Amino acid sequence: RSYPMPDEPFCTELNAEQRALKEKEKGSWTQLSQAEKVALYRLQFHETFAEMNRHSNEWKTVLGGVFFFCGFTALLIWWQRVYVFPKKPVTLT
């Protein structure tokens, strides 16, 4: 995302169909169809700018993990108060 125009193409190993399309690319671009132009773009770049800037749902996973560990910590503290720590002395009641 910070370097959207890489020096190397995204696909380095091409099959026969892709090699034929790369040869056709060397000619006039007016003879290429829109689908062929998109296929050539996908050979060179991994994602479009819109796909790079698309929001992800990773924040939901992170927030779920935070809530899980907060809940686990609360259960651990409750267990320690009930079963581990001694009863409070009379002077603190």
PDB file of N, CA and C in Angstrom:
ATOM      1  N   ARG A   1       0.821  -1.183   0.000  1.00  0.00           N
ATOM      2  CA  ARG A   1       0.000   0.000   0.000  1.00  0.00           C
ATOM      3  C   ARG A   1       0.866   1.249   0.000  1.00  0.00           C
ATOM      4  N   SER A   2       1.976   1.237   0.718  1.00  0.00           N
ATOM      5  CA  SER A   2       2.845   2.404   0.725  1.00  0.00           C
ATOM      6  C   SER A   2       3.713   2.449  -0.527  1.00  0.00           C
ATOM      7  N   TYR A   3       3.836   1.337  -1.237  1.00  0.00           N
ATOM      8  CA  TYR A   3       4.609   1.277  -2.473  1.00  0.00           C
ATOM      9  C   TYR A   3       3.783   0.540  -3.524  1.00  0.00           C
ATOM     10  N   PRO A   4       2.791   1.210  -4.128  1.00  0.00           N
ATOM     11  CA  PRO A   4       1.842   0.512  -5.000  1.00  0.00           C
ATOM     12  C   PRO A   4       2.389   0.135  -6.372  1.00  0.00           C
ATOM     13  N   MET A   5       3.512   0.676  -6.793  1.00  0.00           N
ATOM     14  CA  MET A   5       4.054   0.397  -8.121  1.00  0.00           C
ATOM     15  C   MET A   5       5.370  -0.361  -7.984  1.00  0.00           C
ATOM     16  N   PRO A   6       5.325  -1.676  -7.797  1.00  0.00           N
ATOM     17  CA  PRO A   6       6.552  -2.437  -7.580  1.00  0.00           C
ATOM     18  C   PRO A   6       7.401  -2.541  -8.842  1.00  0.00           C
ATOM     19  N   ASP A   7       8.696  -2.800  -8.641  1.00  0.00           N
ATOM     20  CA  ASP A   7       9.608  -2.976  -9.767  1.00  0.00           C
ATOM     21  C   ASP A   7       9.370  -4.300 -10.478  1.00  0.00           C
ATOM     22  N   GLU A   8       8.970  -5.311  -9.726  1.00  0.00           N
ATOM     23  CA  GLU A   8       8.736  -6.637 -10.285  1.00  0.00           C
ATOM     24  C   GLU A   8       7.243  -6.845 -10.508  1.00  0.00           C
ATOM     25  N   PRO A   9       6.867  -7.583 -11.543  1.00  0.00           N
ATOM     26  CA  PRO A   9       5.439  -7.881 -11.729  1.00  0.00           C
ATOM     27  C   PRO A   9       4.948  -8.864 -10.668  1.00  0.00           C
ATOM     28  N   PHE A  10       3.647  -8.856 -10.442  1.00  0.00           N
ATOM     29  CA  PHE A  10       3.053  -9.742  -9.439  1.00  0.00           C
ATOM     30  C   PHE A  10       3.204 -11.206  -9.838  1.00  0.00           C
ATOM     31  N   CYS A  11       2.897 -11.534 -11.087  1.00  0.00           N
ATOM     32  CA  CYS A  11       3.035 -12.908 -11.588  1.00  0.00           C
ATOM     33  C   CYS A  11       4.337 -13.010 -12.374  1.00  0.00           C
ATOM     34  N   THR A  12       5.255 -13.810 -11.873  1.00  0.00           N
ATOM     35  CA  THR A  12       6.524 -13.980 -12.579  1.00  0.00           C
ATOM     36  C   THR A  12       6.529 -15.244 -13.437  1.00  0.00           C
ATOM     37  N   GLU A  13       5.807 -16.257 -13.030  1.00  0.00           N
ATOM     38  CA  GLU A  13       5.717 -17.488 -13.806  1.00  0.00           C
ATOM     39  C   GLU A  13       4.391 -17.490 -14.561  1.00  0.00           C
ATOM     40  N   LEU A  14       4.486 -17.411 -15.878  1.00  0.00           N
ATOM     41  CA  LEU A  14       3.286 -17.300 -16.710  1.00  0.00           C
ATOM     42  C   LEU A  14       3.004 -18.617 -17.419  1.00  0.00           C
ATOM     43  N   ASN A  15       1.709 -18.903 -17.568  1.00  0.00           N
ATOM     44  CA  ASN A  15       1.330 -20.080 -18.357  1.00  0.00           C
ATOM     45  C   ASN A  15       1.252 -19.677 -19.836  1.00  0.00           C
ATOM     46  N   ALA A  16       0.875 -20.604 -20.694  1.00  0.00           N
ATOM     47  CA  ALA A  16       0.877 -20.348 -22.141  1.00  0.00           C
ATOM     48  C   ALA A  16      -0.105 -19.240 -22.524  1.00  0.00           C
ATOM     49  N   GLU A  17      -1.258 -19.238 -21.911  1.00  0.00           N
ATOM     50  CA  GLU A  17      -2.269 -18.217 -22.226  1.00  0.00           C
ATOM     51  C   GLU A  17      -1.794 -16.833 -21.812  1.00  0.00           C
ATOM     52  N   GLN A  18      -1.167 -16.748 -20.649  1.00  0.00           N
ATOM     53  CA  GLN A  18      -0.665 -15.462 -20.169  1.00  0.00           C
ATOM     54  C   GLN A  18       0.510 -14.973 -21.014  1.00  0.00           C
ATOM     55  N   ARG A  19       1.362 -15.887 -21.459  1.00  0.00           N
ATOM     56  CA  ARG A  19       2.476 -15.493 -22.331  1.00  0.00           C
ATOM     57  C   ARG A  19       1.950 -14.962 -23.673  1.00  0.00           C
ATOM     58  N   ALA A  20       0.906 -15.596 -24.191  1.00  0.00           N
ATOM     59  CA  ALA A  20       0.303 -15.121 -25.440  1.00  0.00           C
ATOM     60  C   ALA A  20      -0.285 -13.727 -25.254  1.00  0.00           C
ATOM     61  N   LEU A  21      -0.898 -13.495 -24.115  1.00  0.00           N
ATOM     62  CA  LEU A  21      -1.469 -12.183 -23.823  1.00  0.00           C
ATOM     63  C   LEU A  21      -0.363 -11.131 -23.695  1.00  0.00           C
ATOM     64  N   LYS A  22       0.778 -11.499 -23.097  1.00  0.00           N
ATOM     65  CA  LYS A  22       1.902 -10.568 -22.981  1.00  0.00           C
ATOM     66  C   LYS A  22       2.477 -10.234 -24.368  1.00  0.00           C
ATOM     67  N   GLU A  23       2.474 -11.198 -25.290  1.00  0.00           N
ATOM     68  CA  GLU A  23       2.929 -10.931 -26.653  1.00  0.00           C
ATOM     69  C   GLU A  23       1.956  -9.996 -27.368  1.00  0.00           C
ATOM     70  N   LYS A  24       0.661 -10.203 -27.126  1.00  0.00           N
ATOM     71  CA  LYS A  24      -0.357  -9.346 -27.736  1.00  0.00           C
ATOM     72  C   LYS A  24      -0.277  -7.926 -27.183  1.00  0.00           C
ATOM     73  N   GLU A  25       0.208  -7.792 -25.951  1.00  0.00           N
ATOM     74  CA  GLU A  25       0.347  -6.494 -25.296  1.00  0.00           C
ATOM     75  C   GLU A  25       1.350  -5.614 -26.044  1.00  0.00           C
ATOM     76  N   LYS A  26       2.327  -6.210 -26.686  1.00  0.00           N
ATOM     77  CA  LYS A  26       3.367  -5.455 -27.375  1.00  0.00           C
ATOM     78  C   LYS A  26       2.826  -4.742 -28.619  1.00  0.00           C
ATOM     79  N   GLY A  27       1.681  -5.176 -29.099  1.00  0.00           N
ATOM     80  CA  GLY A  27       1.063  -4.541 -30.264  1.00  0.00           C
ATOM     81  C   GLY A  27       0.216  -3.345 -29.849  1.00  0.00           C
ATOM     82  N   SER A  28      -0.767  -3.039 -30.676  1.00  0.00           N
ATOM     83  CA  SER A  28      -1.649  -1.907 -30.427  1.00  0.00           C
ATOM     84  C   SER A  28      -2.642  -2.238 -29.309  1.00  0.00           C
ATOM     85  N   TRP A  29      -2.774  -1.311 -28.367  1.00  0.00           N
ATOM     86  CA  TRP A  29      -3.698  -1.528 -27.241  1.00  0.00           C
ATOM     87  C   TRP A  29      -5.146  -1.313 -27.647  1.00  0.00           C
ATOM     88  N   THR A  30      -5.385  -0.717 -28.787  1.00  0.00           N
ATOM     89  CA  THR A  30      -6.774  -0.537 -29.235  1.00  0.00           C
ATOM     90  C   THR A  30      -7.377  -1.866 -29.656  1.00  0.00           C
ATOM     91  N   GLN A  31      -6.555  -2.844 -29.976  1.00  0.00           N
ATOM     92  CA  GLN A  31      -7.060  -4.154 -30.375  1.00  0.00           C
ATOM     93  C   GLN A  31      -7.313  -5.065 -29.181  1.00  0.00           C
ATOM     94  N   LEU A  32      -6.917  -4.631 -27.998  1.00  0.00           N
ATOM     95  CA  LEU A  32      -7.155  -5.433 -26.792  1.00  0.00           C
ATOM     96  C   LEU A  32      -8.558  -5.179 -26.267  1.00  0.00           C
ATOM     97  N   SER A  33      -9.200  -6.222 -25.794  1.00  0.00           N
ATOM     98  CA  SER A  33     -10.519  -6.048 -25.178  1.00  0.00           C
ATOM     99  C   SER A  33     -10.331  -5.561 -23.736  1.00  0.00           C
ATOM    100  N   GLN A  34     -11.429  -5.138 -23.149  1.00  0.00           N
ATOM    101  CA  GLN A  34     -11.376  -4.654 -21.765  1.00  0.00           C
ATOM    102  C   GLN A  34     -10.963  -5.785 -20.820  1.00  0.00           C
ATOM    103  N   ALA A  35     -11.436  -6.993 -21.054  1.00  0.00           N
ATOM    104  CA  ALA A  35     -11.076  -8.134 -20.205  1.00  0.00           C
ATOM    105  C   ALA A  35      -9.588  -8.458 -20.313  1.00  0.00           C
ATOM    106  N   GLU A  36      -9.035  -8.300 -21.506  1.00  0.00           N
ATOM    107  CA  GLU A  36      -7.602  -8.547 -21.685  1.00  0.00           C
ATOM    108  C   GLU A  36      -6.766  -7.478 -20.980  1.00  0.00           C
ATOM    109  N   LYS A  37      -7.240  -6.242 -21.023  1.00  0.00           N
ATOM    110  CA  LYS A  37      -6.533  -5.171 -20.315  1.00  0.00           C
ATOM    111  C   LYS A  37      -6.551  -5.412 -18.804  1.00  0.00           C
ATOM    112  N   VAL A  38      -7.684  -5.876 -18.290  1.00  0.00           N
ATOM    113  CA  VAL A  38      -7.778  -6.183 -16.858  1.00  0.00           C
ATOM    114  C   VAL A  38      -6.867  -7.356 -16.513  1.00  0.00           C
ATOM    115  N   ALA A  39      -6.820  -8.359 -17.383  1.00  0.00           N
ATOM    116  CA  ALA A  39      -5.946  -9.514 -17.148  1.00  0.00           C
ATOM    117  C   ALA A  39      -4.482  -9.086 -17.146  1.00  0.00           C
ATOM    118  N   LEU A  40      -4.111  -8.182 -18.036  1.00  0.00           N
ATOM    119  CA  LEU A  40      -2.735  -7.670 -18.045  1.00  0.00           C
ATOM    120  C   LEU A  40      -2.435  -6.881 -16.779  1.00  0.00           C
ATOM    121  N   TYR A  41      -3.405  -6.108 -16.321  1.00  0.00           N
ATOM    122  CA  TYR A  41      -3.216  -5.360 -15.071  1.00  0.00           C
ATOM    123  C   TYR A  41      -3.004  -6.322 -13.904  1.00  0.00           C
ATOM    124  N   ARG A  42      -3.774  -7.391 -13.869  1.00  0.00           N
ATOM    125  CA  ARG A  42      -3.656  -8.373 -12.779  1.00  0.00           C
ATOM    126  C   ARG A  42      -2.336  -9.136 -12.841  1.00  0.00           C
ATOM    127  N   LEU A  43      -1.752  -9.258 -14.024  1.00  0.00           N
ATOM    128  CA  LEU A  43      -0.440  -9.888 -14.116  1.00  0.00           C
ATOM    129  C   LEU A  43       0.645  -8.982 -13.530  1.00  0.00           C
ATOM    130  N   GLN A  44       0.465  -7.674 -13.693  1.00  0.00           N
ATOM    131  CA  GLN A  44       1.480  -6.730 -13.222  1.00  0.00           C
ATOM    132  C   GLN A  44       1.304  -6.368 -11.752  1.00  0.00           C
ATOM    133  N   PHE A  45       0.055  -6.129 -11.314  1.00  0.00           N
ATOM    134  CA  PHE A  45      -0.210  -5.652  -9.956  1.00  0.00           C
ATOM    135  C   PHE A  45      -1.130  -6.626  -9.219  1.00  0.00           C
ATOM    136  N   HIS A  46      -0.936  -6.713  -7.921  1.00  0.00           N
ATOM    137  CA  HIS A  46      -1.724  -7.634  -7.102  1.00  0.00           C
ATOM    138  C   HIS A  46      -3.131  -7.109  -6.862  1.00  0.00           C
ATOM    139  N   GLU A  47      -3.265  -5.821  -6.545  1.00  0.00           N
ATOM    140  CA  GLU A  47      -4.564  -5.238  -6.208  1.00  0.00           C
ATOM    141  C   GLU A  47      -4.703  -3.864  -6.841  1.00  0.00           C
ATOM    142  N   THR A  48      -5.954  -3.416  -6.988  1.00  0.00           N
ATOM    143  CA  THR A  48      -6.202  -2.050  -7.416  1.00  0.00           C
ATOM    144  C   THR A  48      -6.111  -1.142  -6.195  1.00  0.00           C
ATOM    145  N   PHE A  49      -6.123   0.176  -6.426  1.00  0.00           N
ATOM    146  CA  PHE A  49      -6.074   1.111  -5.301  1.00  0.00           C
ATOM    147  C   PHE A  49      -7.311   0.972  -4.416  1.00  0.00           C
ATOM    148  N   ALA A  50      -8.458   0.736  -5.034  1.00  0.00           N
ATOM    149  CA  ALA A  50      -9.684   0.558  -4.257  1.00  0.00           C
ATOM    150  C   ALA A  50      -9.594  -0.682  -3.375  1.00  0.00           C
ATOM    151  N   GLU A  51      -9.015  -1.763  -3.895  1.00  0.00           N
ATOM    152  CA  GLU A  51      -8.858  -2.977  -3.094  1.00  0.00           C
ATOM    153  C   GLU A  51      -7.820  -2.790  -1.992  1.00  0.00           C
ATOM    154  N   MET A  52      -6.768  -2.009  -2.275  1.00  0.00           N
ATOM    155  CA  MET A  52      -5.745  -1.752  -1.257  1.00  0.00           C
ATOM    156  C   MET A  52      -6.310  -0.938  -0.100  1.00  0.00           C
ATOM    157  N   ASN A  53      -7.177   0.021  -0.416  1.00  0.00           N
ATOM    158  CA  ASN A  53      -7.708   0.929   0.603  1.00  0.00           C
ATOM    159  C   ASN A  53      -8.992   0.428   1.235  1.00  0.00           C
ATOM    160  N   ARG A  54      -9.447  -0.753   0.851  1.00  0.00           N
ATOM    161  CA  ARG A  54     -10.681  -1.315   1.397  1.00  0.00           C
ATOM    162  C   ARG A  54     -10.500  -1.608   2.878  1.00  0.00           C
ATOM    163  N   HIS A  55     -11.536  -1.345   3.649  1.00  0.00           N
ATOM    164  CA  HIS A  55     -11.489  -1.613   5.081  1.00  0.00           C
ATOM    165  C   HIS A  55     -11.565  -3.118   5.325  1.00  0.00           C
ATOM    166  N   SER A  56     -10.833  -3.569   6.309  1.00  0.00           N
ATOM    167  CA  SER A  56     -10.893  -4.986   6.663  1.00  0.00           C
ATOM    168  C   SER A  56     -11.697  -5.150   7.946  1.00  0.00           C
ATOM    169  N   ASN A  57     -12.072  -6.377   8.251  1.00  0.00           N
ATOM    170  CA  ASN A  57     -12.818  -6.669   9.468  1.00  0.00           C
ATOM    171  C   ASN A  57     -11.912  -7.217  10.562  1.00  0.00           C
ATOM    172  N   GLU A  58     -10.616  -6.924  10.458  1.00  0.00           N
ATOM    173  CA  GLU A  58      -9.667  -7.434  11.434  1.00  0.00           C
ATOM    174  C   GLU A  58      -9.916  -6.843  12.824  1.00  0.00           C
ATOM    175  N   TRP A  59     -10.498  -5.643  12.893  1.00  0.00           N
ATOM    176  CA  TRP A  59     -10.737  -5.010  14.178  1.00  0.00           C
ATOM    177  C   TRP A  59     -11.699  -5.840  15.022  1.00  0.00           C
ATOM    178  N   LYS A  60     -12.605  -6.569  14.370  1.00  0.00           N
ATOM    179  CA  LYS A  60     -13.547  -7.409  15.117  1.00  0.00           C
ATOM    180  C   LYS A  60     -12.817  -8.560  15.799  1.00  0.00           C
ATOM    181  N   THR A  61     -11.844  -9.130  15.127  1.00  0.00           N
ATOM    182  CA  THR A  61     -11.058 -10.211  15.710  1.00  0.00           C
ATOM    183  C   THR A  61     -10.229  -9.708  16.881  1.00  0.00           C
ATOM    184  N   VAL A  62      -9.609  -8.552  16.716  1.00  0.00           N
ATOM    185  CA  VAL A  62      -8.781  -7.978  17.784  1.00  0.00           C
ATOM    186  C   VAL A  62      -9.646  -7.638  18.994  1.00  0.00           C
ATOM    187  N   LEU A  63     -10.784  -7.014  18.771  1.00  0.00           N
ATOM    188  CA  LEU A  63     -11.670  -6.648  19.881  1.00  0.00           C
ATOM    189  C   LEU A  63     -12.228  -7.886  20.570  1.00  0.00           C
ATOM    190  N   GLY A  64     -12.551  -8.922  19.816  1.00  0.00           N
ATOM    191  CA  GLY A  64     -13.003 -10.178  20.411  1.00  0.00           C
ATOM    192  C   GLY A  64     -11.922 -10.807  21.274  1.00  0.00           C
ATOM    193  N   GLY A  65     -10.661 -10.773  20.817  1.00  0.00           N
ATOM    194  CA  GLY A  65      -9.555 -11.298  21.614  1.00  0.00           C
ATOM    195  C   GLY A  65      -9.350 -10.515  22.893  1.00  0.00           C
ATOM    196  N   VAL A  66      -9.470  -9.203  22.818  1.00  0.00           N
ATOM    197  CA  VAL A  66      -9.329  -8.366  24.020  1.00  0.00           C
ATOM    198  C   VAL A  66     -10.425  -8.698  25.025  1.00  0.00           C
ATOM    199  N   PHE A  67     -11.669  -8.796  24.562  1.00  0.00           N
ATOM    200  CA  PHE A  67     -12.771  -9.133  25.468  1.00  0.00           C
ATOM    201  C   PHE A  67     -12.615 -10.531  26.060  1.00  0.00           C
ATOM    202  N   PHE A  68     -12.121 -11.480  25.257  1.00  0.00           N
ATOM    203  CA  PHE A  68     -11.910 -12.833  25.756  1.00  0.00           C
ATOM    204  C   PHE A  68     -10.894 -12.830  26.897  1.00  0.00           C
ATOM    205  N   PHE A  69      -9.762 -12.163  26.690  1.00  0.00           N
ATOM    206  CA  PHE A  69      -8.733 -12.166  27.720  1.00  0.00           C
ATOM    207  C   PHE A  69      -9.137 -11.351  28.945  1.00  0.00           C
ATOM    208  N   CYS A  70      -9.929 -10.288  28.763  1.00  0.00           N
ATOM    209  CA  CYS A  70     -10.446  -9.556  29.925  1.00  0.00           C
ATOM    210  C   CYS A  70     -11.394 -10.445  30.730  1.00  0.00           C
ATOM    211  N   GLY A  71     -12.253 -11.193  30.056  1.00  0.00           N
ATOM    212  CA  GLY A  71     -13.157 -12.108  30.745  1.00  0.00           C
ATOM    213  C   GLY A  71     -12.404 -13.228  31.438  1.00  0.00           C
ATOM    214  N   PHE A  72     -11.392 -13.775  30.784  1.00  0.00           N
ATOM    215  CA  PHE A  72     -10.585 -14.829  31.397  1.00  0.00           C
ATOM    216  C   PHE A  72      -9.859 -14.303  32.640  1.00  0.00           C
ATOM    217  N   THR A  73      -9.343 -13.091  32.561  1.00  0.00           N
ATOM    218  CA  THR A  73      -8.665 -12.479  33.711  1.00  0.00           C
ATOM    219  C   THR A  73      -9.640 -12.264  34.862  1.00  0.00           C
ATOM    220  N   ALA A  74     -10.860 -11.820  34.555  1.00  0.00           N
ATOM    221  CA  ALA A  74     -11.862 -11.623  35.603  1.00  0.00           C
ATOM    222  C   ALA A  74     -12.207 -12.952  36.272  1.00  0.00           C
ATOM    223  N   LEU A  75     -12.345 -14.018  35.512  1.00  0.00           N
ATOM    224  CA  LEU A  75     -12.616 -15.333  36.103  1.00  0.00           C
ATOM    225  C   LEU A  75     -11.450 -15.807  36.963  1.00  0.00           C
ATOM    226  N   LEU A  76     -10.244 -15.542  36.533  1.00  0.00           N
ATOM    227  CA  LEU A  76      -9.060 -15.928  37.304  1.00  0.00           C
ATOM    228  C   LEU A  76      -8.999 -15.168  38.631  1.00  0.00           C
ATOM    229  N   ILE A  77      -9.299 -13.892  38.601  1.00  0.00           N
ATOM    230  CA  ILE A  77      -9.309 -13.097  39.835  1.00  0.00           C
ATOM    231  C   ILE A  77     -10.412 -13.578  40.775  1.00  0.00           C
ATOM    232  N   TRP A  78     -11.592 -13.855  40.227  1.00  0.00           N
ATOM    233  CA  TRP A  78     -12.680 -14.364  41.071  1.00  0.00           C
ATOM    234  C   TRP A  78     -12.285 -15.696  41.703  1.00  0.00           C
ATOM    235  N   TRP A  79     -11.695 -16.613  40.923  1.00  0.00           N
ATOM    236  CA  TRP A  79     -11.264 -17.916  41.445  1.00  0.00           C
ATOM    237  C   TRP A  79     -10.236 -17.744  42.557  1.00  0.00           C
ATOM    238  N   GLN A  80      -9.308 -16.805  42.391  1.00  0.00           N
ATOM    239  CA  GLN A  80      -8.294 -16.572  43.421  1.00  0.00           C
ATOM    240  C   GLN A  80      -8.923 -16.026  44.698  1.00  0.00           C
ATOM    241  N   ARG A  81      -9.887 -15.139  44.574  1.00  0.00           N
ATOM    242  CA  ARG A  81     -10.528 -14.585  45.785  1.00  0.00           C
ATOM    243  C   ARG A  81     -11.315 -15.651  46.533  1.00  0.00           C
ATOM    244  N   VAL A  82     -11.933 -16.570  45.808  1.00  0.00           N
ATOM    245  CA  VAL A  82     -12.766 -17.581  46.452  1.00  0.00           C
ATOM    246  C   VAL A  82     -11.921 -18.726  47.010  1.00  0.00           C
ATOM    247  N   TYR A  83     -10.965 -19.226  46.259  1.00  0.00           N
ATOM    248  CA  TYR A  83     -10.274 -20.459  46.630  1.00  0.00           C
ATOM    249  C   TYR A  83      -8.823 -20.288  47.085  1.00  0.00           C
ATOM    250  N   VAL A  84      -8.157 -19.201  46.738  1.00  0.00           N
ATOM    251  CA  VAL A  84      -6.728 -19.074  47.025  1.00  0.00           C
ATOM    252  C   VAL A  84      -6.463 -18.180  48.224  1.00  0.00           C
ATOM    253  N   PHE A  85      -6.989 -16.972  48.210  1.00  0.00           N
ATOM    254  CA  PHE A  85      -6.707 -16.023  49.282  1.00  0.00           C
ATOM    255  C   PHE A  85      -7.419 -16.430  50.567  1.00  0.00           C
ATOM    256  N   PRO A  86      -6.771 -16.186  51.719  1.00  0.00           N
ATOM    257  CA  PRO A  86      -7.428 -16.525  52.996  1.00  0.00           C
ATOM    258  C   PRO A  86      -8.568 -15.560  53.287  1.00  0.00           C
ATOM    259  N   LYS A  87      -9.382 -15.924  54.268  1.00  0.00           N
ATOM    260  CA  LYS A  87     -10.481 -15.058  54.690  1.00  0.00           C
ATOM    261  C   LYS A  87      -9.905 -13.767  55.258  1.00  0.00           C
ATOM    262  N   LYS A  88     -10.684 -12.677  55.158  1.00  0.00           N
ATOM    263  CA  LYS A  88     -10.239 -11.398  55.681  1.00  0.00           C
ATOM    264  C   LYS A  88     -10.217 -11.466  57.213  1.00  0.00           C
ATOM    265  N   PRO A  89      -9.234 -10.811  57.842  1.00  0.00           N
ATOM    266  CA  PRO A  89      -9.217 -10.778  59.301  1.00  0.00           C
ATOM    267  C   PRO A  89     -10.375  -9.935  59.848  1.00  0.00           C
ATOM    268  N   VAL A  90     -10.679 -10.140  61.076  1.00  0.00           N
ATOM    269  CA  VAL A  90     -11.798  -9.446  61.703  1.00  0.00           C
ATOM    270  C   VAL A  90     -11.564  -7.934  61.709  1.00  0.00           C
ATOM    271  N   THR A  91     -10.332  -7.520  61.797  1.00  0.00           N
ATOM    272  CA  THR A  91     -10.034  -6.071  61.861  1.00  0.00           C
ATOM    273  C   THR A  91     -10.357  -5.361  60.564  1.00  0.00           C
ATOM    274  N   LEU A  92     -10.493  -6.064  59.442  1.00  0.00           N
ATOM    275  CA  LEU A  92     -10.818  -5.426  58.169  1.00  0.00           C
ATOM    276  C   LEU A  92     -12.305  -5.494  57.830  1.00  0.00           C
ATOM    277  N   THR A  93     -13.131  -6.103  58.669  1.00  0.00           N
ATOM    278  CA  THR A  93     -14.555  -6.178  58.385  1.00  0.00           C
ATOM    279  C   THR A  93     -15.295  -5.042  59.027  1.00  0.00           C
TER     280      THR A  93
END
